[in-house]
PDB file of C-alpha atoms in Angstrom:
ATOM      1  CA  MET U  26      -6.973 -93.488  97.972  1.00  0.00           C
ATOM      2  CA  LYS U  27      -7.150 -96.329 100.370  1.00  0.00           C
ATOM      3  CA  ILE U  28      -5.343 -99.613  99.922  1.00  0.00           C
ATOM      4  CA  SER U  29      -8.661-101.431 100.321  1.00  0.00           C
ATOM      5  CA  THR U  30     -10.066 -99.496  97.431  1.00  0.00           C
ATOM      6  CA  ILE U  31      -7.123-100.389  95.255  1.00  0.00           C
ATOM      7  CA  ALA U  32      -7.659-104.033  96.159  1.00  0.00           C
ATOM      8  CA  SER U  33     -11.294-103.883  95.439  1.00  0.00           C
ATOM      9  CA  VAL U  34     -10.694-102.498  92.033  1.00  0.00           C
ATOM     10  CA  THR U  35      -8.228-105.322  91.295  1.00  0.00           C
ATOM     11  CA  ILE U  36     -10.600-108.002  92.487  1.00  0.00           C
ATOM     12  CA  LEU U  37     -13.560-106.552  90.583  1.00  0.00           C
ATOM     13  CA  GLY U  38     -11.533-106.016  87.537  1.00  0.00           C
ATOM     14  CA  SER U  39     -11.073-109.754  87.174  1.00  0.00           C
ATOM     15  CA  THR U  40     -14.828-110.191  86.819  1.00  0.00           C
ATOM     16  CA  MET U  41     -15.960-107.317  84.653  1.00  0.00           C
ATOM     17  CA  ALA U  42     -16.168-107.293  80.871  1.00  0.00           C
ATOM     18  CA  GLY U  43     -13.033-105.983  79.251  1.00  0.00           C
ATOM     19  CA  SER U  44     -15.164-103.740  77.006  1.00  0.00           C
ATOM     20  CA  LEU U  45     -15.779-101.259  79.829  1.00  0.00           C
ATOM     21  CA  MET U  46     -13.094 -98.859  81.145  1.00  0.00           C
ATOM     22  CA  LEU U  47     -13.023 -98.480  84.842  1.00  0.00           C
ATOM     23  CA  GLY U  48     -12.976 -94.897  85.951  1.00  0.00           C
ATOM     24  CA  PRO U  49     -10.691 -93.803  88.717  1.00  0.00           C
ATOM     25  CA  VAL U  50     -12.246 -93.970  92.246  1.00  0.00           C
ATOM     26  CA  ARG U  51     -12.013 -90.504  93.785  1.00  0.00           C
ATOM     27  CA  GLN U  52     -13.854 -87.986  95.966  1.00  0.00           C
ATOM     28  CA  PRO U  53     -16.246 -85.843  94.106  1.00  0.00           C
ATOM     29  CA  VAL U  54     -14.552 -82.604  93.392  1.00  0.00           C
ATOM     30  CA  ALA U  55     -15.335 -79.610  91.326  1.00  0.00           C
ATOM     31  CA  PRO U  56     -14.758 -80.068  87.651  1.00  0.00           C
ATOM     32  CA  ALA U  57     -11.171 -79.404  86.675  1.00  0.00           C
ATOM     33  CA  ALA U  58     -10.035 -77.543  83.653  1.00  0.00           C
ATOM     34  CA  PRO U  59     -10.058 -79.751  80.570  1.00  0.00           C
ATOM     35  CA  VAL U  60      -6.809 -81.623  80.042  1.00  0.00           C
ATOM     36  CA  ALA U  61      -5.508 -81.862  76.464  1.00  0.00           C
ATOM     37  CA  GLN U  62      -5.993 -85.320  75.011  1.00  0.00           C
ATOM     38  CA  THR U  63      -2.912 -87.272  74.134  1.00  0.00           C
ATOM     39  CA  LEU U  64      -4.756 -89.690  71.958  1.00  0.00           C
ATOM     40  CA  PRO U  65      -7.147 -88.927  69.143  1.00  0.00           C
ATOM     41  CA  SER U  66     -10.844 -88.874  70.077  1.00  0.00           C
ATOM     42  CA  THR U  67     -12.655 -91.309  67.834  1.00  0.00           C
ATOM     43  CA  GLY U  68     -16.102 -91.504  69.459  1.00  0.00           C
ATOM     44  CA  PRO U  69     -18.721 -89.183  71.087  1.00  0.00           C
ATOM     45  CA  GLN U  70     -18.825 -88.517  74.749  1.00  0.00           C
ATOM     46  CA  VAL U  71     -21.233 -90.938  76.521  1.00  0.00           C
ATOM     47  CA  ALA U  72     -22.333 -91.402  80.102  1.00  0.00           C
ATOM     48  CA  ILE U  73     -20.798 -94.326  81.863  1.00  0.00           C
ATOM     49  CA  ASN U  74     -21.980 -95.323  85.361  1.00  0.00           C
ATOM     50  CA  ARG U  75     -19.025 -95.655  87.682  1.00  0.00           C
ATOM     51  CA  ILE U  76     -19.191 -99.193  89.254  1.00  0.00           C
ATOM     52  CA  ARG U  77     -20.392 -99.475  92.867  1.00  0.00           C
ATOM     53  CA  HIS U  78     -18.870-102.053  95.127  1.00  0.00           C
ATOM     54  CA  GLY U  79     -19.209-102.890  98.793  1.00  0.00           C
ATOM     55  CA  LEU U  80     -15.857-101.494 100.018  1.00  0.00           C
ATOM     56  CA  ASP U  81     -16.389 -98.237  98.371  1.00  0.00           C
ATOM     57  CA  LEU U  82     -17.134 -96.053 101.413  1.00  0.00           C
ATOM     58  CA  GLU U  83     -16.058 -92.691 100.173  1.00  0.00           C
ATOM     59  CA  ALA U  84     -19.439 -91.754  98.724  1.00  0.00           C
ATOM     60  CA  PRO U  85     -22.919 -92.705  99.668  1.00  0.00           C
ATOM     61  CA  ALA U  86     -23.962 -93.087  96.135  1.00  0.00           C
ATOM     62  CA  ALA U  87     -22.379 -93.792  92.807  1.00  0.00           C
ATOM     63  CA  PRO U  88     -22.390 -90.589  90.779  1.00  0.00           C
ATOM     64  CA  THR U  89     -22.554 -90.571  87.070  1.00  0.00           C
ATOM     65  CA  GLU U  90     -19.420 -89.237  85.397  1.00  0.00           C
ATOM     66  CA  ILE U  91     -18.644 -88.451  81.823  1.00  0.00           C
ATOM     67  CA  TYR U  92     -15.667 -90.055  80.266  1.00  0.00           C
ATOM     68  CA  GLU U  93     -14.243 -89.625  76.760  1.00  0.00           C
ATOM     69  CA  GLN U  94     -14.164 -93.096  75.167  1.00  0.00           C
ATOM     70  CA  TYR U  95     -11.060 -93.932  73.226  1.00  0.00           C
ATOM     71  CA  VAL U  96     -11.534 -96.380  70.370  1.00  0.00           C
ATOM     72  CA  PRO U  97      -8.296 -97.126  68.480  1.00  0.00           C
ATOM     73  CA  PRO U  98      -8.513 -96.184  64.934  1.00  0.00           C
ATOM     74  CA  PRO U  99      -8.793 -98.992  62.547  1.00  0.00           C
ATOM     75  CA  ALA U 100      -5.599-100.310  61.035  1.00  0.00           C
ATOM     76  CA  PRO U 101      -5.053 -98.839  57.578  1.00  0.00           C
ATOM     77  CA  ILE U 102      -6.011-101.099  54.852  1.00  0.00           C
ATOM     78  CA  PRO U 103      -2.826-102.079  53.016  1.00  0.00           C
ATOM     79  CA  VAL U 104      -2.677-100.964  49.488  1.00  0.00           C
ATOM     80  CA  PRO U 105      -1.824-103.869  47.236  1.00  0.00           C
ATOM     81  CA  THR U 106       1.532-103.330  45.622  1.00  0.00           C
ATOM     82  CA  ALA U 107       2.977-105.251  42.714  1.00  0.00           C
ATOM     83  CA  ALA U 108       5.617-107.679  43.670  1.00  0.00           C
ATOM     84  CA  PRO U 109       9.086-106.658  42.644  1.00  0.00           C
ATOM     85  CA  VAL U 110       9.732-107.867  39.096  1.00  0.00           C
ATOM     86  CA  ALA U 111      12.959-109.832  38.795  1.00  0.00           C
ATOM     87  CA  TRP U 112      15.301-108.452  36.098  1.00  0.00           C
ATOM     88  CA  VAL U 113      15.168-110.693  33.035  1.00  0.00           C
ATOM     89  CA  PRO U 114      17.934-110.271  30.491  1.00  0.00           C
ATOM     90  CA  SER U 115      16.928-109.622  27.062  1.00  0.00           C
ATOM     91  CA  PRO U 116      17.547-112.350  24.465  1.00  0.00           C
ATOM     92  CA  GLY U 117      21.253-112.441  23.589  1.00  0.00           C
ATOM     93  CA  TYR U 118      22.336-110.681  26.764  1.00  0.00           C
ATOM     94  CA  ARG U 119      25.491-112.172  28.326  1.00  0.00           C
ATOM     95  CA  THR U 120      28.449-111.113  30.479  1.00  0.00           C
ATOM     96  CA  ILE U 121      31.611-113.178  30.847  1.00  0.00           C
ATOM     97  CA  PRO U 122      33.615-112.925  34.148  1.00  0.00           C
ATOM     98  CA  VAL U 123      37.006-112.091  32.572  1.00  0.00           C
ATOM     99  CA  PRO U 124      39.492-110.468  34.945  1.00  0.00           C
ATOM    100  CA  ILE U 125      40.430-106.865  34.189  1.00  0.00           C
ATOM    101  CA  TYR U 126      44.106-106.160  33.768  1.00  0.00           C
ATOM    102  CA  ARG U 127      45.914-102.933  32.871  1.00  0.00           C
ATOM    103  CA  GLN U 128      48.751-102.904  30.277  1.00  0.00           C
ATOM    104  CA  THR U 129      52.166-102.629  31.948  1.00  0.00           C
ATOM    105  CA  ARG U 130      54.046-101.082  28.973  1.00  0.00           C
ATOM    106  CA  ASN U 131      53.339 -98.195  26.723  1.00  0.00           C
ATOM    107  CA  LEU U 132      52.329-100.333  23.739  1.00  0.00           C
ATOM    108  CA  ASN U 133      51.623-103.877  25.036  1.00  0.00           C
ATOM    109  CA  CYS U 134      47.804-103.581  24.869  1.00  0.00           C
ATOM    110  CA  GLU U 135      47.566-106.673  22.695  1.00  0.00           C
ATOM    111  CA  THR U 136      49.536-108.620  25.230  1.00  0.00           C
ATOM    112  CA  ALA U 137      47.396-107.373  28.134  1.00  0.00           C
ATOM    113  CA  ALA U 138      44.222-108.473  26.233  1.00  0.00           C
ATOM    114  CA  LEU U 139      45.797-111.851  25.646  1.00  0.00           C
ATOM    115  CA  GLN U 140      46.615-112.073  29.342  1.00  0.00           C
ATOM    116  CA  MET U 141      42.951-111.578  30.221  1.00  0.00           C
ATOM    117  CA  GLY U 142      41.717-114.089  27.651  1.00  0.00           C
ATOM    118  CA  LEU U 143      44.067-116.703  29.056  1.00  0.00           C
ATOM    119  CA  ALA U 144      43.244-115.891  32.730  1.00  0.00           C
ATOM    120  CA  TYR U 145      39.562-116.491  32.055  1.00  0.00           C
ATOM    121  CA  TYR U 146      40.410-120.143  31.278  1.00  0.00           C
ATOM    122  CA  GLY U 147      42.672-120.396  34.386  1.00  0.00           C
ATOM    123  CA  HIS U 148      46.023-119.790  32.642  1.00  0.00           C
ATOM    124  CA  TYR U 149      47.902-117.005  34.366  1.00  0.00           C
ATOM    125  CA  TYR U 150      51.024-115.389  32.873  1.00  0.00           C
ATOM    126  CA  SER U 151      52.700-112.050  33.332  1.00  0.00           C
ATOM    127  CA  GLN U 152      52.540-109.688  30.406  1.00  0.00           C
ATOM    128  CA  ASP U 153      56.371-109.661  30.074  1.00  0.00           C
ATOM    129  CA  SER U 154      56.546-113.400  29.880  1.00  0.00           C
ATOM    130  CA  LEU U 155      53.929-113.506  27.132  1.00  0.00           C
ATOM    131  CA  PHE U 156      55.471-110.595  25.313  1.00  0.00           C
ATOM    132  CA  ALA U 157      58.749-112.483  24.984  1.00  0.00           C
ATOM    133  CA  TYR U 158      56.965-114.791  22.370  1.00  0.00           C
ATOM    134  CA  GLU U 159      56.186-111.765  20.217  1.00  0.00           C
ATOM    135  CA  ASN U 160      59.797-111.407  19.075  1.00  0.00           C
ATOM    136  CA  PRO U 161      59.858-107.625  18.608  1.00  0.00           C
ATOM    137  CA  ASP U 162      61.350-106.343  15.419  1.00  0.00           C
ATOM    138  CA  LEU U 163      63.320-103.294  16.690  1.00  0.00           C
ATOM    139  CA  ARG U 164      64.352-101.922  13.287  1.00  0.00           C
ATOM    140  CA  ALA U 165      63.520 -98.279  12.939  1.00  0.00           C
ATOM    141  CA  ALA U 166      60.769 -97.099  10.593  1.00  0.00           C
ATOM    142  CA  GLN U 167      62.044 -95.391   7.490  1.00  0.00           C
ATOM    143  CA  TRP U 168      60.561 -93.194   4.783  1.00  0.00           C
ATOM    144  CA  ILE U 169      61.854 -94.336   1.365  1.00  0.00           C
ATOM    145  CA  ASN U 170      60.799 -92.333  -1.627  1.00  0.00           C
ATOM    146  CA  GLY U 171      57.769 -91.045   0.307  1.00  0.00           C
ATOM    147  CA  VAL U 172      56.663 -94.460   1.393  1.00  0.00           C
ATOM    148  CA  LEU U 173      56.812 -95.539   5.069  1.00  0.00           C
ATOM    149  CA  HIS U 174      58.624 -98.877   5.637  1.00  0.00           C
ATOM    150  CA  TRP U 175      58.606-100.747   8.945  1.00  0.00           C
ATOM    151  CA  GLY U 176      58.235-104.182  10.435  1.00  0.00           C
ATOM    152  CA  ASP U 177      55.444-106.715   9.904  1.00  0.00           C
ATOM    153  CA  PRO U 178      52.914-106.829  12.846  1.00  0.00           C
ATOM    154  CA  TYR U 179      51.460-110.083  11.380  1.00  0.00           C
ATOM    155  CA  THR U 180      54.817-111.830  12.241  1.00  0.00           C
ATOM    156  CA  ASN U 181      56.408-109.776  15.077  1.00  0.00           C
ATOM    157  CA  PHE U 182      55.826-107.003  17.415  1.00  0.00           C
ATOM    158  CA  VAL U 183      56.851-103.872  15.552  1.00  0.00           C
ATOM    159  CA  GLY U 184      59.182-101.408  17.246  1.00  0.00           C
ATOM    160  CA  ASN U 185      59.927-100.672  20.918  1.00  0.00           C
ATOM    161  CA  VAL U 186      57.140-101.797  23.381  1.00  0.00           C
ATOM    162  CA  ASN U 187      57.924 -98.649  25.392  1.00  0.00           C
ATOM    163  CA  GLY U 188      58.107 -96.436  22.314  1.00  0.00           C
ATOM    164  CA  SER U 189      55.596 -94.116  20.711  1.00  0.00           C
ATOM    165  CA  GLU U 190      53.277 -94.596  17.817  1.00  0.00           C
ATOM    166  CA  THR U 191      53.109 -90.921  16.831  1.00  0.00           C
ATOM    167  CA  ASN U 192      56.975 -90.796  16.868  1.00  0.00           C
ATOM    168  CA  LEU U 193      57.166 -94.030  14.892  1.00  0.00           C
ATOM    169  CA  THR U 194      59.405 -95.676  17.582  1.00  0.00           C
ATOM    170  CA  GLY U 195      56.898 -98.394  18.548  1.00  0.00           C
ATOM    171  CA  TYR U 196      53.650 -99.783  17.274  1.00  0.00           C
ATOM    172  CA  GLY U 197      52.108-103.202  18.102  1.00  0.00           C
ATOM    173  CA  VAL U 198      51.290-106.686  16.918  1.00  0.00           C
ATOM    174  CA  TYR U 199      48.304-108.254  14.966  1.00  0.00           C
ATOM    175  CA  TYR U 200      46.184-111.310  15.405  1.00  0.00           C
ATOM    176  CA  PRO U 201      48.421-114.205  14.060  1.00  0.00           C
ATOM    177  CA  VAL U 202      51.095-113.747  16.752  1.00  0.00           C
ATOM    178  CA  ILE U 203      48.480-113.356  19.544  1.00  0.00           C
ATOM    179  CA  LEU U 204      46.531-116.417  18.321  1.00  0.00           C
ATOM    180  CA  SER U 205      49.655-118.565  18.240  1.00  0.00           C
ATOM    181  CA  ILE U 206      50.511-117.649  21.845  1.00  0.00           C
ATOM    182  CA  ALA U 207      46.965-118.276  23.030  1.00  0.00           C
ATOM    183  CA  ARG U 208      46.880-121.684  21.466  1.00  0.00           C
ATOM    184  CA  SER U 209      50.234-122.713  23.008  1.00  0.00           C
ATOM    185  CA  HIS U 210      49.329-121.338  26.431  1.00  0.00           C
ATOM    186  CA  GLY U 211      46.191-123.234  27.213  1.00  0.00           C
ATOM    187  CA  VAL U 212      43.520-122.248  24.802  1.00  0.00           C
ATOM    188  CA  PRO U 213      44.094-124.569  21.849  1.00  0.00           C
ATOM    189  CA  ASN U 214      40.634-124.046  20.371  1.00  0.00           C
ATOM    190  CA  ALA U 215      41.017-120.263  20.005  1.00  0.00           C
ATOM    191  CA  TYR U 216      40.683-118.986  16.397  1.00  0.00           C
ATOM    192  CA  GLY U 217      41.183-115.661  14.816  1.00  0.00           C
ATOM    193  CA  GLY U 218      41.504-113.700  11.586  1.00  0.00           C
ATOM    194  CA  GLU U 219      40.081-110.647   9.751  1.00  0.00           C
ATOM    195  CA  GLY U 220      36.781-109.998   8.059  1.00  0.00           C
ATOM    196  CA  PHE U 221      34.596-111.336  10.855  1.00  0.00           C
ATOM    197  CA  SER U 222      30.988-110.271  10.730  1.00  0.00           C
ATOM    198  CA  PRO U 223      29.606-108.391  13.712  1.00  0.00           C
ATOM    199  CA  GLY U 224      27.018-111.187  14.130  1.00  0.00           C
ATOM    200  CA  THR U 225      29.736-113.787  14.542  1.00  0.00           C
ATOM    201  CA  ILE U 226      31.338-111.796  17.336  1.00  0.00           C
ATOM    202  CA  TYR U 227      28.006-111.285  19.084  1.00  0.00           C
ATOM    203  CA  ALA U 228      27.147-114.912  18.862  1.00  0.00           C
ATOM    204  CA  GLU U 229      30.524-115.914  20.355  1.00  0.00           C
ATOM    205  CA  LEU U 230      30.048-113.514  23.239  1.00  0.00           C
ATOM    206  CA  ALA U 231      26.484-114.782  23.860  1.00  0.00           C
ATOM    207  CA  ALA U 232      28.031-118.278  23.941  1.00  0.00           C
ATOM    208  CA  GLY U 233      30.433-117.231  26.748  1.00  0.00           C
ATOM    209  CA  HIS U 234      33.606-116.787  24.652  1.00  0.00           C
ATOM    210  CA  PRO U 235      35.713-113.659  25.243  1.00  0.00           C
ATOM    211  CA  VAL U 236      36.744-111.949  21.962  1.00  0.00           C
ATOM    212  CA  GLN U 237      39.923-109.781  21.516  1.00  0.00           C
ATOM    213  CA  VAL U 238      39.436-107.061  18.918  1.00  0.00           C
ATOM    214  CA  TRP U 239      41.673-104.461  17.308  1.00  0.00           C
ATOM    215  CA  MET U 240      40.375-100.874  17.183  1.00  0.00           C
ATOM    216  CA  GLU U 241      41.453 -97.288  17.972  1.00  0.00           C
ATOM    217  CA  ALA U 242      42.277 -96.127  21.449  1.00  0.00           C
ATOM    218  CA  ARG U 243      39.306 -94.372  23.139  1.00  0.00           C
ATOM    219  CA  TRP U 244      37.279 -95.365  20.141  1.00  0.00           C
ATOM    220  CA  SER U 245      38.756 -92.378  18.205  1.00  0.00           C
ATOM    221  CA  ARG U 246      38.877 -92.115  14.393  1.00  0.00           C
ATOM    222  CA  PRO U 247      42.256 -90.897  13.218  1.00  0.00           C
ATOM    223  CA  ALA U 248      43.457 -91.440   9.653  1.00  0.00           C
ATOM    224  CA  VAL U 249      44.115 -95.009   8.550  1.00  0.00           C
ATOM    225  CA  ARG U 250      46.976 -95.553   6.132  1.00  0.00           C
ATOM    226  CA  THR U 251      49.370 -98.234   5.030  1.00  0.00           C
ATOM    227  CA  TRP U 252      53.101 -98.935   5.174  1.00  0.00           C
ATOM    228  CA  THR U 253      55.198-101.378   3.461  1.00  0.00           C
ATOM    229  CA  ALA U 254      56.748-104.017   5.693  1.00  0.00           C
ATOM    230  CA  TRP U 255      60.374-105.192   5.190  1.00  0.00           C
ATOM    231  CA  ASP U 256      58.959-108.446   3.847  1.00  0.00           C
ATOM    232  CA  GLY U 257      56.861-106.569   1.278  1.00  0.00           C
ATOM    233  CA  ARG U 258      53.411-106.863   2.913  1.00  0.00           C
ATOM    234  CA  SER U 259      51.107-103.880   2.870  1.00  0.00           C
ATOM    235  CA  VAL U 260      50.215-103.136   6.427  1.00  0.00           C
ATOM    236  CA  ARG U 261      47.045-101.251   7.228  1.00  0.00           C
ATOM    237  CA  TYR U 262      47.713 -99.076  10.349  1.00  0.00           C
ATOM    238  CA  SER U 263      46.426 -96.284  12.652  1.00  0.00           C
ATOM    239  CA  LEU U 264      48.591 -94.282  15.006  1.00  0.00           C
ATOM    240  CA  ALA U 265      45.966 -94.956  17.658  1.00  0.00           C
ATOM    241  CA  GLU U 266      46.028 -98.682  17.251  1.00  0.00           C
ATOM    242  CA  HIS U 267      44.701-100.463  20.308  1.00  0.00           C
ATOM    243  CA  SER U 268      43.459-103.879  21.364  1.00  0.00           C
ATOM    244  CA  VAL U 269      40.878-104.763  23.962  1.00  0.00           C
ATOM    245  CA  ILE U 270      38.825-107.825  24.951  1.00  0.00           C
ATOM    246  CA  LEU U 271      35.077-107.939  24.751  1.00  0.00           C
ATOM    247  CA  THR U 272      33.413-109.599  27.737  1.00  0.00           C
ATOM    248  CA  GLY U 273      29.684-109.059  27.293  1.00  0.00           C
ATOM    249  CA  VAL U 274      26.942-108.309  24.779  1.00  0.00           C
ATOM    250  CA  SER U 275      23.384-106.977  24.889  1.00  0.00           C
ATOM    251  CA  ALA U 276      20.810-105.999  22.257  1.00  0.00           C
ATOM    252  CA  THR U 277      22.585-102.647  21.726  1.00  0.00           C
ATOM    253  CA  SER U 278      26.032-102.772  23.269  1.00  0.00           C
ATOM    254  CA  VAL U 279      29.199-104.700  23.996  1.00  0.00           C
ATOM    255  CA  ARG U 280      31.100-104.703  27.273  1.00  0.00           C
ATOM    256  CA  VAL U 281      34.804-103.924  27.046  1.00  0.00           C
ATOM    257  CA  ASN U 282      37.743-104.864  29.311  1.00  0.00           C
ATOM    258  CA  ASP U 283      39.943-101.944  28.327  1.00  0.00           C
ATOM    259  CA  ASP U 284      43.690-102.615  29.290  1.00  0.00           C
ATOM    260  CA  GLN U 285      44.627 -99.093  28.590  1.00  0.00           C
ATOM    261  CA  PHE U 286      42.838 -97.928  31.795  1.00  0.00           C
ATOM    262  CA  GLY U 287      42.348-101.235  33.546  1.00  0.00           C
ATOM    263  CA  SER U 288      38.596-100.547  33.340  1.00  0.00           C
ATOM    264  CA  GLN U 289      35.391-102.124  32.183  1.00  0.00           C
ATOM    265  CA  TYR U 290      32.466-100.295  30.435  1.00  0.00           C
ATOM    266  CA  TRP U 291      29.853-100.715  27.783  1.00  0.00           C
ATOM    267  CA  VAL U 292      29.886 -99.111  24.288  1.00  0.00           C
ATOM    268  CA  SER U 293      27.284 -99.143  21.641  1.00  0.00           C
ATOM    269  CA  LYS U 294      27.556-101.697  18.861  1.00  0.00           C
ATOM    270  CA  TRP U 295      27.670 -98.824  16.369  1.00  0.00           C
ATOM    271  CA  THR U 296      30.778 -97.336  18.174  1.00  0.00           C
ATOM    272  CA  PHE U 297      32.437-100.743  18.287  1.00  0.00           C
ATOM    273  CA  GLU U 298      31.713-101.735  14.678  1.00  0.00           C
ATOM    274  CA  THR U 299      32.830 -98.317  13.297  1.00  0.00           C
ATOM    275  CA  SER U 300      36.285 -98.418  15.007  1.00  0.00           C
ATOM    276  CA  TRP U 301      36.751-102.102  14.534  1.00  0.00           C
ATOM    277  CA  ARG U 302      36.135-101.768  10.839  1.00  0.00           C
ATOM    278  CA  ASP U 303      39.380 -99.680  10.544  1.00  0.00           C
ATOM    279  CA  PHE U 304      41.324-102.855  11.230  1.00  0.00           C
ATOM    280  CA  ASN U 305      39.376-104.970   8.769  1.00  0.00           C
ATOM    281  CA  ASN U 306      37.312-106.588  11.610  1.00  0.00           C
ATOM    282  CA  MET U 307      40.334-108.297  13.209  1.00  0.00           C
ATOM    283  CA  ALA U 308      39.717-110.614  16.160  1.00  0.00           C
ATOM    284  CA  VAL U 309      40.824-113.515  18.171  1.00  0.00           C
ATOM    285  CA  ILE U 310      38.058-115.621  19.811  1.00  0.00           C
ATOM    286  CA  TYR U 311      39.003-117.419  23.039  1.00  0.00           C
ATOM    287  CA  ARG U 312      37.067-120.803  23.286  1.00  0.00           C
TER     288      ARG U 312
END
């Protein structure tokens, strides 16, 4: 192709309607074998007159050539989709950002739960420093006339904190001692006791108040018995005694910060209430 021809195409192209496609300017040759299309054919074959211009000297006349018109397919019509629905918590749903700590001794789960409750309000203590206020009663358990006698967990930690419940060398401590430490270490409005209704616990959680509870480790159900404390109190106990802090509530479940594993998970309200009942619905509410 001559340079003049290329120039003429360029000049002419600036004046022609953009709706027509210029065919290549070339010598008439024998029809070539069909070339596979690289774009989809969306229209019928039509005759398009090749455009004649003054500088086109290769042919005495402008032949008619057949071109395949390519019309881009229409853009697909977008299918309306529903906008993402933001998750809306059910009534009564609440989680409380209480840090998760793991107990550092065999049997100081109550202290670890206390540590989490205090930390939520910005009061940070080691478990050993808190445990020092529990005044452990290290006297060994004894069977006297078929009755187990041991310390009083309502007044002191019972046994060795690194001992074993099943071997009766260590046990734990109940709510009055934990509550007293909580109040003296930055949470003066905390309150606790036994006989709480589940509804009270759920309402406190929904209000953003962590709740420490007493239950059985792994939510198991071993036998619940009583021993006689040295001060004469009848103590209800389980050899799987454990204490955790609840940090959330929903319509069906409570969220647990479990210091035994340093983990956080949800359990059904039924599971919680069943195990909690073995300790007479004992709790300390941090507020």
